[in-house]
Coordinates of C-alpha atoms and ligand atoms in Angstrom, one line a residue:
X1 CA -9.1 -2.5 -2.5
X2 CA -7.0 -2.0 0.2
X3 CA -9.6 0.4 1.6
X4 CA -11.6 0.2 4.7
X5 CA -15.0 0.4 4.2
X6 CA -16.5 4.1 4.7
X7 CA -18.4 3.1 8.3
X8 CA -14.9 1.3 9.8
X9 CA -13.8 4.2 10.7
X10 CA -16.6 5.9 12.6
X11 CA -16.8 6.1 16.1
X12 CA -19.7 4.8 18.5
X13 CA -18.0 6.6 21.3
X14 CA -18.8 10.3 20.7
X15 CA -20.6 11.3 23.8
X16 CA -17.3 9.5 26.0
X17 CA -15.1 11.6 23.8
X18 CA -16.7 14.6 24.4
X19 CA -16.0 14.2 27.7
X20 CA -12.4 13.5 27.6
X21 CA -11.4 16.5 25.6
X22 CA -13.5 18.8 28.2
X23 CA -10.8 17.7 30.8
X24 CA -8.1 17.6 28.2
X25 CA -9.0 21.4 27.2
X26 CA -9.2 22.5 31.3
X27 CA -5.4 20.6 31.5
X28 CA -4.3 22.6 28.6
X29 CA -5.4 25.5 29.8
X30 CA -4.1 24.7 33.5
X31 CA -0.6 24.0 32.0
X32 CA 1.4 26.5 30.1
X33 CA -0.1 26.9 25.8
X34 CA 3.6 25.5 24.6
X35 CA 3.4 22.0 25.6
X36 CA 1.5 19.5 23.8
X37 CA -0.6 17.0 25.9
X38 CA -0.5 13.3 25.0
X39 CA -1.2 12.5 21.3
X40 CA -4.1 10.3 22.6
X41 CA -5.5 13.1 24.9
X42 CA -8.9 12.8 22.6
X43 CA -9.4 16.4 21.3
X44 CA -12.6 17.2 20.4
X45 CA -12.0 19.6 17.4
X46 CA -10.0 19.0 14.4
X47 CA -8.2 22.1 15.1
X48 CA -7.4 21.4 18.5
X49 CA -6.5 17.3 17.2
X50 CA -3.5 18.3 15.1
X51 CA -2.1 20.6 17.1
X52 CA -1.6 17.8 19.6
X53 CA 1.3 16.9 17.1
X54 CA 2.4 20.2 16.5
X55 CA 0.2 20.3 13.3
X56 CA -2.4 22.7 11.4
X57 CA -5.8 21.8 10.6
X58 CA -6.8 23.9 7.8
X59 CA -9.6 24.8 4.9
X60 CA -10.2 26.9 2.2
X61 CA -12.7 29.7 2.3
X62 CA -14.1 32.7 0.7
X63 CA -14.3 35.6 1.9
X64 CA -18.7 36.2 1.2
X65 CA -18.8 32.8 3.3
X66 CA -17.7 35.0 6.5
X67 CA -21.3 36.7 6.3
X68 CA -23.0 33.5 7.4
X69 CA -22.7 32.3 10.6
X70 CA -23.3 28.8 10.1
X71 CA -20.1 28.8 8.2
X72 CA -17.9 30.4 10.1
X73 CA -19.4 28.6 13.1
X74 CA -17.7 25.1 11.8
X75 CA -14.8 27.3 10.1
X76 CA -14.0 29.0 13.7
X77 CA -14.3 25.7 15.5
X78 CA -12.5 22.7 14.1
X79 CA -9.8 24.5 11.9
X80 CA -6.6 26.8 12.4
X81 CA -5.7 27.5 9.1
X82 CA -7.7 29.7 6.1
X83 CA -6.4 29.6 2.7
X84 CA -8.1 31.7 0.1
X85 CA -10.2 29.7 -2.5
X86 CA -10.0 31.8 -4.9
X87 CA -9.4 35.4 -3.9
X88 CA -5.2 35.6 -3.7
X89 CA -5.1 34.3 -7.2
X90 CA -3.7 36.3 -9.9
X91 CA -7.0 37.3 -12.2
X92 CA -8.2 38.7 -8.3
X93 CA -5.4 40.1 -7.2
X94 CA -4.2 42.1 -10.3
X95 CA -7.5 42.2 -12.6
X96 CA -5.5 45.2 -14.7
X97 CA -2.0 45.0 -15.1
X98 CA -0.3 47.3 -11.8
X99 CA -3.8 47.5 -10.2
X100 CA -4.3 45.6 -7.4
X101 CA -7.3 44.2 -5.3
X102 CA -6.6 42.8 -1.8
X103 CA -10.0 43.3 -0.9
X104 CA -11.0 39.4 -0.6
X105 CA -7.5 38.7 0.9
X106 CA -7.6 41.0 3.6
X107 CA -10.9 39.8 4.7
X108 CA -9.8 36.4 5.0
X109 CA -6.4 37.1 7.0
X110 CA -8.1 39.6 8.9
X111 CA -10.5 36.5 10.1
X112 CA -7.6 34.1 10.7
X113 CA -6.2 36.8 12.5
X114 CA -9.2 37.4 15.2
X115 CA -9.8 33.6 15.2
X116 CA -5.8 32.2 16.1
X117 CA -5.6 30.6 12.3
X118 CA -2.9 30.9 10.2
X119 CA -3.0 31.3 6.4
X120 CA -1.5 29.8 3.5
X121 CA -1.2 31.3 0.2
X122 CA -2.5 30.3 -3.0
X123 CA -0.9 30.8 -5.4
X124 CA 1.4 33.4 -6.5
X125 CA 1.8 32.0 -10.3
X126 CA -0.4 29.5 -12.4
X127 CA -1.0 28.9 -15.6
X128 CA -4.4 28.9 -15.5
X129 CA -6.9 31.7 -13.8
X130 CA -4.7 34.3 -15.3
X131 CA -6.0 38.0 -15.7
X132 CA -6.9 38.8 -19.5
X133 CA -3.8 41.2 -19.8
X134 CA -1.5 38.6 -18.5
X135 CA -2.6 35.8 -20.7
X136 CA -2.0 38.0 -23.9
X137 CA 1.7 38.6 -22.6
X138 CA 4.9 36.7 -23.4
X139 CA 8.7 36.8 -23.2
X140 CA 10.5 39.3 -21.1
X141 CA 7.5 41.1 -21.0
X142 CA 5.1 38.4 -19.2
X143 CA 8.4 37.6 -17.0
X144 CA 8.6 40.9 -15.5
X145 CA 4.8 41.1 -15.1
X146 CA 5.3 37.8 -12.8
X147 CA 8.0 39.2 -10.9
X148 CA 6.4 42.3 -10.6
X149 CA 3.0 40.4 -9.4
X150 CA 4.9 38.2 -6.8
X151 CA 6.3 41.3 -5.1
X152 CA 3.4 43.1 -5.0
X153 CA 1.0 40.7 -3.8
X154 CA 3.8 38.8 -1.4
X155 CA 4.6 41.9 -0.5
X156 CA 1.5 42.9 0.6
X157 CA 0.7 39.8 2.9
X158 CA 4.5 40.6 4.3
X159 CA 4.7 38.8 7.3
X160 CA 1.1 37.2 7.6
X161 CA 1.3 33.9 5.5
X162 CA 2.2 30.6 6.8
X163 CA 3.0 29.5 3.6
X164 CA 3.0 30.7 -0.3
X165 CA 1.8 28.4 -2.8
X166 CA 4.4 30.6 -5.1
X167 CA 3.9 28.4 -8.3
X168 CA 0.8 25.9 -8.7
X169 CA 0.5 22.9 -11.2
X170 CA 4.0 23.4 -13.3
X171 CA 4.1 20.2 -14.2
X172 CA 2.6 18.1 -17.3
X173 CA 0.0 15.1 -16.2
X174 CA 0.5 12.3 -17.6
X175 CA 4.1 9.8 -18.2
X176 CA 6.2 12.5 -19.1
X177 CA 7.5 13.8 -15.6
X178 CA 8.3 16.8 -17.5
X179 CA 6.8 20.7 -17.1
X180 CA 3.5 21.7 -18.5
X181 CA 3.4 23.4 -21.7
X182 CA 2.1 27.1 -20.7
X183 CA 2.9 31.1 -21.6
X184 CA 5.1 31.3 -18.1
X185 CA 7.0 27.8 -19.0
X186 CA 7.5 29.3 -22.7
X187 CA 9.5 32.5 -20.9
X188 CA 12.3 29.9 -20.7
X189 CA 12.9 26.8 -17.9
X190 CA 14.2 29.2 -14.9
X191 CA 10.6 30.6 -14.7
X192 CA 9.7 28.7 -11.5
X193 CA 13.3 29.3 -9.8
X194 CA 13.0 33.0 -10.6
X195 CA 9.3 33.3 -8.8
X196 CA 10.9 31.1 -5.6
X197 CA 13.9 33.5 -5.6
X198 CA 11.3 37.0 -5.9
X199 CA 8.8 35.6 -3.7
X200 CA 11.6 35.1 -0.3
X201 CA 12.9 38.3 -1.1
X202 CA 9.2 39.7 -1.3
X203 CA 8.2 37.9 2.4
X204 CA 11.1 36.3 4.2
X205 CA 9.8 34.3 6.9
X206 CA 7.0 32.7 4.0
X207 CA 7.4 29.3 4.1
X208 CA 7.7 28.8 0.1
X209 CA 5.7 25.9 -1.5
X210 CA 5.2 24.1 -4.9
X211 CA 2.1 22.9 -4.9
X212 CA 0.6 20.0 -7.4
X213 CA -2.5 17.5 -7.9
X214 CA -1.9 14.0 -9.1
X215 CA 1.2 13.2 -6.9
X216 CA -1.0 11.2 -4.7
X217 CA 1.8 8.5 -4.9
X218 CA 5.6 7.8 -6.6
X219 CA 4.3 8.0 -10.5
X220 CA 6.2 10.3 -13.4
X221 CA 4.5 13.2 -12.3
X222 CA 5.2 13.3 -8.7
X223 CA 9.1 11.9 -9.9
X224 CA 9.7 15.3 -12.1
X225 CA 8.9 17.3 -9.2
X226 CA 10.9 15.6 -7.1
X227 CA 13.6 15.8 -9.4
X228 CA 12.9 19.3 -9.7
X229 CA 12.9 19.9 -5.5
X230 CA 16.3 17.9 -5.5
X231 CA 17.8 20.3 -7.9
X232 CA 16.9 23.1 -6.1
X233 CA 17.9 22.4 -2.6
X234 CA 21.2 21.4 -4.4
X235 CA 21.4 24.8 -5.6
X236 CA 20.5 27.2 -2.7
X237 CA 17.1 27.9 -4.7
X238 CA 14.9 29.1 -1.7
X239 CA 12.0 26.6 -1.6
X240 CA 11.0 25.2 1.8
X241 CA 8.2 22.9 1.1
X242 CA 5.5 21.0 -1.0
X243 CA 1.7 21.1 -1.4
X244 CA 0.2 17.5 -2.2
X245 CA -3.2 18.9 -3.2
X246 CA -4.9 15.3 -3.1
X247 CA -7.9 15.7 -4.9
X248 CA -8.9 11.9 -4.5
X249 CA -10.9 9.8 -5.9
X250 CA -12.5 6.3 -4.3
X251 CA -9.4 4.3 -3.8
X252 CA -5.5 5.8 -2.5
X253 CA -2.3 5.0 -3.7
X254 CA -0.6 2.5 -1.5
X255 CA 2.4 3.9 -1.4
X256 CA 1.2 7.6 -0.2
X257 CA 2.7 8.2 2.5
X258 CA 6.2 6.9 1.1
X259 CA 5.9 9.5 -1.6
X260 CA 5.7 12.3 1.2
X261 CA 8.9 10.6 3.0
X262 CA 11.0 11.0 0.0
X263 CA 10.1 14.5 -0.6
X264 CA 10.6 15.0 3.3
X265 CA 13.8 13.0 3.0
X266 CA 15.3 16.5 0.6
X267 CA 14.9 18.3 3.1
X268 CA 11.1 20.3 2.6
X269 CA 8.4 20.1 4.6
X270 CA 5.5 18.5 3.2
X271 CA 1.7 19.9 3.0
X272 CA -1.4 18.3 2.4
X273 CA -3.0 21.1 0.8
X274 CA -6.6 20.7 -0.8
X275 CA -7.7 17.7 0.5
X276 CA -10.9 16.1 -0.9
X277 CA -12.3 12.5 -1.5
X278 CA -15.1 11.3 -3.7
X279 CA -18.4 10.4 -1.9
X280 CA -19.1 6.7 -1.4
X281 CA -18.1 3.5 0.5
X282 CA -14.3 4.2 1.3
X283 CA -14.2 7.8 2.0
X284 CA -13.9 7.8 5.5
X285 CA -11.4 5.4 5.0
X286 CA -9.0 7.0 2.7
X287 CA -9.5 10.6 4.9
X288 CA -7.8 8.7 7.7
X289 CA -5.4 7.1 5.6
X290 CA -4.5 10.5 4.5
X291 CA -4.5 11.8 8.0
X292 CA -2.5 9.0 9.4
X293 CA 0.4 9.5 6.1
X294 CA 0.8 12.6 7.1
X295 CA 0.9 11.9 10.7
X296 CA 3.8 9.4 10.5
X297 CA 5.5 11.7 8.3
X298 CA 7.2 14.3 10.7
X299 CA 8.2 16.9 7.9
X300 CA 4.1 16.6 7.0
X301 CA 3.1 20.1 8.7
X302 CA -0.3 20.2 8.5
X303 CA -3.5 19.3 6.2
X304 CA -6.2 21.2 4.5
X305 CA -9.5 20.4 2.8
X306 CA -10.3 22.1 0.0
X307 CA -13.7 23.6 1.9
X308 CA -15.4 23.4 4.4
X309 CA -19.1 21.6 3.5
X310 CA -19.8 19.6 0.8
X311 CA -22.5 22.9 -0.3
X312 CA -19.8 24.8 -1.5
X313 CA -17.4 22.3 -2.9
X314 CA -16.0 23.1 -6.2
X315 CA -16.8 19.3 -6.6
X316 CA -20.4 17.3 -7.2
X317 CA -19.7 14.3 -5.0
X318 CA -19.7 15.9 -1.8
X319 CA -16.3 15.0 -0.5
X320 CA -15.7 17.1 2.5
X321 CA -15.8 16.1 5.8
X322 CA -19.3 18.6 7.1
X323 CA -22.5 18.0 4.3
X324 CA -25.1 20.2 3.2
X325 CA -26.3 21.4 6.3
X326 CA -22.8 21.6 8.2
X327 CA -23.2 17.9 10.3
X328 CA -20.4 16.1 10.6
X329 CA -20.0 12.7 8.7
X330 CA -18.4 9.7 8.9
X331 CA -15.5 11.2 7.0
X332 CA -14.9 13.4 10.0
X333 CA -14.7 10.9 12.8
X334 CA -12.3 9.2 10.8
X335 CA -10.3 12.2 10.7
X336 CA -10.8 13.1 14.2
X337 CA -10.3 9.6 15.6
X338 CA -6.6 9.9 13.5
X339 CA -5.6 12.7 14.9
X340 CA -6.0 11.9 18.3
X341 CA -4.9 8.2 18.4
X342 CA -1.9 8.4 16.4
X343 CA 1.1 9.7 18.1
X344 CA 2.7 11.1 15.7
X345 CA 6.0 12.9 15.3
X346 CA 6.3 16.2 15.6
X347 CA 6.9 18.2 12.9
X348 CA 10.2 21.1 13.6
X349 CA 8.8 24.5 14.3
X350 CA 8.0 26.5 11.3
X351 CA 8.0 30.5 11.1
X352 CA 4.9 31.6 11.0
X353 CA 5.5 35.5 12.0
X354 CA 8.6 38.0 11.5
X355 CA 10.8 38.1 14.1
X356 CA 9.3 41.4 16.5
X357 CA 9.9 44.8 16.1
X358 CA 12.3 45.8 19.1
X359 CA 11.3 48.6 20.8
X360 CA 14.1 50.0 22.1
X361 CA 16.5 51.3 19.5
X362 CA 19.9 50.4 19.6
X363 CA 22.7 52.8 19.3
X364 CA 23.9 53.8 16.0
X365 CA 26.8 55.4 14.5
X366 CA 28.1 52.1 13.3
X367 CA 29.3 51.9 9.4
X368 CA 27.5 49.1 7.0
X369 CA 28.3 47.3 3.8
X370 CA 26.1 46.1 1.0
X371 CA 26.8 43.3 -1.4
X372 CA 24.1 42.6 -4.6
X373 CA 23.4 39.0 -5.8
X374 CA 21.7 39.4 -9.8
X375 CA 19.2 37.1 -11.4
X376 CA 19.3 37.8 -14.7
X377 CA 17.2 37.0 -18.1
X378 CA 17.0 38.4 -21.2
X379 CA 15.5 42.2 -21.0
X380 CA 15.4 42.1 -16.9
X381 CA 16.6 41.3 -13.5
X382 CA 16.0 41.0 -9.9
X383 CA 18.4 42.2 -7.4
X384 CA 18.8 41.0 -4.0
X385 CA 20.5 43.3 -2.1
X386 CA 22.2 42.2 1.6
X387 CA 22.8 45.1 4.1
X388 CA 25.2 44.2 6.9
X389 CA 26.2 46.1 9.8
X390 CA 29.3 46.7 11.3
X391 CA 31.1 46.3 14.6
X392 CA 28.3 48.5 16.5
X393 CA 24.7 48.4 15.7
X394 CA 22.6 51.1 13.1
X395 CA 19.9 52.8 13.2
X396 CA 19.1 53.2 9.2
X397 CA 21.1 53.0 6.2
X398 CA 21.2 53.9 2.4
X399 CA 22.8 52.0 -0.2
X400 CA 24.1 53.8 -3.2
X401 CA 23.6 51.4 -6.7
X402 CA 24.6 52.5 -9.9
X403 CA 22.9 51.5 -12.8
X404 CA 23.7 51.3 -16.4
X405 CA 22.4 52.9 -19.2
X406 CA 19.2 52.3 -20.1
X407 CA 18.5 50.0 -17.3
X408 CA 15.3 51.1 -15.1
X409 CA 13.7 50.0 -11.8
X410 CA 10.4 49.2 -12.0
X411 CA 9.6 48.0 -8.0
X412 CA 11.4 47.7 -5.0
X413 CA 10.7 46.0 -1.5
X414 CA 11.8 46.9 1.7
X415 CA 13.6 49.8 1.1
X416 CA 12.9 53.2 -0.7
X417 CA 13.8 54.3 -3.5
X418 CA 15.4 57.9 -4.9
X419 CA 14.8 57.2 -8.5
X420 CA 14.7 54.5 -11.0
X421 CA 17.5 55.0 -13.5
X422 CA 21.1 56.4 -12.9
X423 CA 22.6 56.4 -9.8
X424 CA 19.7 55.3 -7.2
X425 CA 20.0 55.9 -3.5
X426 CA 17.8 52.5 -1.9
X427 CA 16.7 53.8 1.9
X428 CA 16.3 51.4 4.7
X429 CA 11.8 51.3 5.4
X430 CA 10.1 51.9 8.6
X431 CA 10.8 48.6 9.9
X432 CA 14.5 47.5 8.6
X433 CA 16.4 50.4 9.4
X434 CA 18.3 48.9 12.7
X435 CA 20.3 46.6 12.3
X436 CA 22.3 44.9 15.2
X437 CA 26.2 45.1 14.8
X438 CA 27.2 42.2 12.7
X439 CA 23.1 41.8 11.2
X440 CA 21.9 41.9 8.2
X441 CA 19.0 42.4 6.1
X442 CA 17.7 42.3 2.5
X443 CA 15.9 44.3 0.1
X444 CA 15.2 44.1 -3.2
X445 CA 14.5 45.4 -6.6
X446 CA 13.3 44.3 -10.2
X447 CA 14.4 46.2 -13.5
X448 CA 14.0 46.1 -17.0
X449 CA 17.6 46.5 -19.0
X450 CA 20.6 44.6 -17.4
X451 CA 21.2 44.7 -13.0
X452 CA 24.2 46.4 -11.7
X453 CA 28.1 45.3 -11.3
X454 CA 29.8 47.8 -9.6
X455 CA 30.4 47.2 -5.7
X456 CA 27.3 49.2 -3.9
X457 CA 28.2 51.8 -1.1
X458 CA 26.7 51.8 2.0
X459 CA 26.0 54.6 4.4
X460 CA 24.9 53.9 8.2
X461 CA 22.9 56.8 10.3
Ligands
G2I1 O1 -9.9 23.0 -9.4 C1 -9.7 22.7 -8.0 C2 -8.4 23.3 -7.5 C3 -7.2 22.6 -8.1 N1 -6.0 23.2 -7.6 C4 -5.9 24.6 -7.6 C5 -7.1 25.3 -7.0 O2 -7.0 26.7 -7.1 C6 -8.4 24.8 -7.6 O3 -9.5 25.5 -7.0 C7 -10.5 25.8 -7.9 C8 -11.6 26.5 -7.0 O4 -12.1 25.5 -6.1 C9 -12.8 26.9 -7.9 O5 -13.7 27.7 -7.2 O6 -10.1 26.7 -8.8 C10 -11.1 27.1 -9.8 C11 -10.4 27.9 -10.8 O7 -9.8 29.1 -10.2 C12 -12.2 27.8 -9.1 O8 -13.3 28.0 -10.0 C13 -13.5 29.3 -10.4 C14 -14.5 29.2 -11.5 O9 -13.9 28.4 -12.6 C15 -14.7 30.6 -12.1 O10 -15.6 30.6 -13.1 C16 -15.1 31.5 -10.9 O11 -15.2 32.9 -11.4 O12 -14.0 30.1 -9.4 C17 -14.1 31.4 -9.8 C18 -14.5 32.3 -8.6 O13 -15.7 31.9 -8.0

């Protein structure tokens, strides 16, 4: 009702603005890459639009799409962010239990790589698009297989995501604002806070997402969530931002954009994440709308559609913003014309990379200490293990954890392991071994059985 209708926000002015963004793109590139022109400074490309604000402009893909050139001639153009349809979800990643496939994956971050996008992740755990094996687990058993999945496949993608959807769709639709019924929620309440906790241990400079459809607006749903998010933050649970998957239909809640403010207001950054609007009269509309929510919300870090062109929409109703044969429509102007004549706040910097690799090694001979924080459940754990440095820098380290009886390791990340029961010597990995006097760094480890108490010992080279 409120909406535009689909032509309002359509531009006459194309051929002008091509124009201005050729002279806006030779300024860029005459000034220095870091500073953002004027907000108004009429990009020409969604990609380059957003990131007049600091902003990503993202879709998802698949990784067969990359064969054809039409595709990736849109994809390369107007977005600088991939996520992966389908191919970094669980039944992919880990079609047999321990056996994993990164095949799709790597093919998509390998593209974002060459072509300057980032990549978000989706999703490290779902309910739904579970491999057979998983869905026929339950208990301690399905726990450790989810703890043992967000290592592996986090901790493959180490250091290339943007962001980690690490748990998709938790909650129940509906009035109840309360979790969805699934095997993962029935391995007890903490399931979601355990996968947030394995997954920043598994890729530290992740940004770590729930992500969730029908929170288009402040309703039960989107309320339990927030709830949830509160709680967290209040308790030191790592979680640094949430997906608003907005899969919209022909009309937008009015209050939108005040539902990404409140999240913001906890303290998260706030994604739209798989962005697509029902064909018909007000789609253009509710795309800028969208656009311009997140745009005055300075914690809202970037958007993706869920897509590119309306061929390969999961969706009938062609509700992305390229159609069948990969023109632009109305939807797209809309978008375009937001992001370059809003000036919008910019969002803080996110990490989107590790920190580099230094080349020069420091000294060593300094002396280290290593203290272990537990998260416990019936039948297993996950150990986070802190290494800090001394007065003077080190070169490598081992920490020395003794285990009780009938407790074994069944993974570790960044660091190497001796054994897996018993007394276990955990070695620093290629890149973690130096550590700057007074640093730190973490590695961890999953078990079945109960963690370790003692005090750890620490031994520097
Ligand atoms: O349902 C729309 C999205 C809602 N939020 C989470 C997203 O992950 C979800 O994406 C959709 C994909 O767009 C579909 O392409 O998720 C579906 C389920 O994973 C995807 O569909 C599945 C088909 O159901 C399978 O039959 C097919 O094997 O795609 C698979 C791979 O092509």
């Amino acid at each position: 009702m409120k909406n535009r209708t689909g032509t309002a926000g359509t531009p006459r002015i194309r051929p002008r603005t091509v124009v201005l963004a050729v002279a806006a793109g030779a300024a860029l590139l005459a000034s220095t890459a870091l500073i953002a022109p004027a907000a108004n400074a009429a990009a020409s490309t969604l990609r380059a639009a957003a990131a007049q604000s600091g902003r990503y402009f993202g879709a998802a893909a698949n990784s067969f799409q990359l064969s054809n050139t039409s595709f990736t001639t849109i994809l390369n153009r107007e977005f600088n962010s991939i996520v992966a349809e389908n191919e970094m979800k669980w039944d992919a990643t880990e079609p047999q239990q321990n056996t994993f496939n990164f095949t799709g994956g790597d093919r998509l971050v390998a593209h974002a790589r060459a072509n300057g996008m980032s990549v978000r992740g989706h999703t490290l755990v779902w309910h739904a698009q579970q491999p057979g094996w998983a869905q026929n687990l339950s208990g301690s058993a399905l726990r450790n297989a989810m703890v043992n999945h967000i290592n592996r496949v986090a901790g493959h993608f180490r250091g290339q995501i943007h962001s980690w959807d690490v748990v998709n769709e938790a909650f129940a639709d509906g009035g109840s604002g309360g979790r969805r019924d699934s095997n993962l929620q029935r391995t007890g309440n903490d399931w979601i806070e355990v996968a947030f906790r394995t997954a920043r241990a598994a890729d530290p400079n992740a940004r770590l997402c729930y992500n969730d459809y029908n929170t288009d607006g402040i309703n039960a749903k989107s309320t339990g969530i927030y709830n949830m998010v509160r709680d967290f933050k209040s308790r030191g649970v790592p979680i640094d931002c949430v997906g608003f998957q907005s899969h919209l239909g022909t009309t937008l809640a009015s209050d939108y954009q005040a539902n990404l403010q409140r999240f913001a207001d906890l303290g998260v950054d706030v994604q739209i994440t798989e962005l697509d609007v029902a064909e018909g009269a007000n789609q253009a509309s509710i795309y800028e709308r969208v656009t311009r929510a997140c745009l005055a919300v300075a914690r809202c870090t970037g958007i993706t559609t869920w897509g590119v062109w309306d061929a390969a929409s999961w969706r009938s109703d062609n509700p992305l913003l390229f159609d069948r044969n990969g023109n632009k429509k109305a939807a797209y102007n809309s978008v375009l014309n937001a992001l370059n004549s809003v000036s919008g706040p910019t969002p803080p910097p996110t990490t989107t990379a590790p920190p580099p690799v230094t080349s020069t090694p420091p000294p060593g001979g300094g002396a280290c200490s290593a203290s272990v924080s537990l998260n416990s459940w019936n039948g297993g754990f996950v150990a986070t293990v802190r290494v800090t440095a001394g007065n003077a820098a080190i070169r490598g380290w081992t920490v020395r954890i003794a285990l009780p009886g009938g407790t074994a390791v069944t993974g570790t990340w960044n660091a190497q392991a001796s054994g897996s029961s018993g007394t276990v010597n955990f070695s620093n990995v290629s890149y973690n071994g130096q550590i700057s006097a007074g640093g730190n760094t973490e590695f961890g480890f999953q078990g079945t059985g109960s963690g370790p108490s003692g005090t750890p010992t620490c031994t520097a080279s």
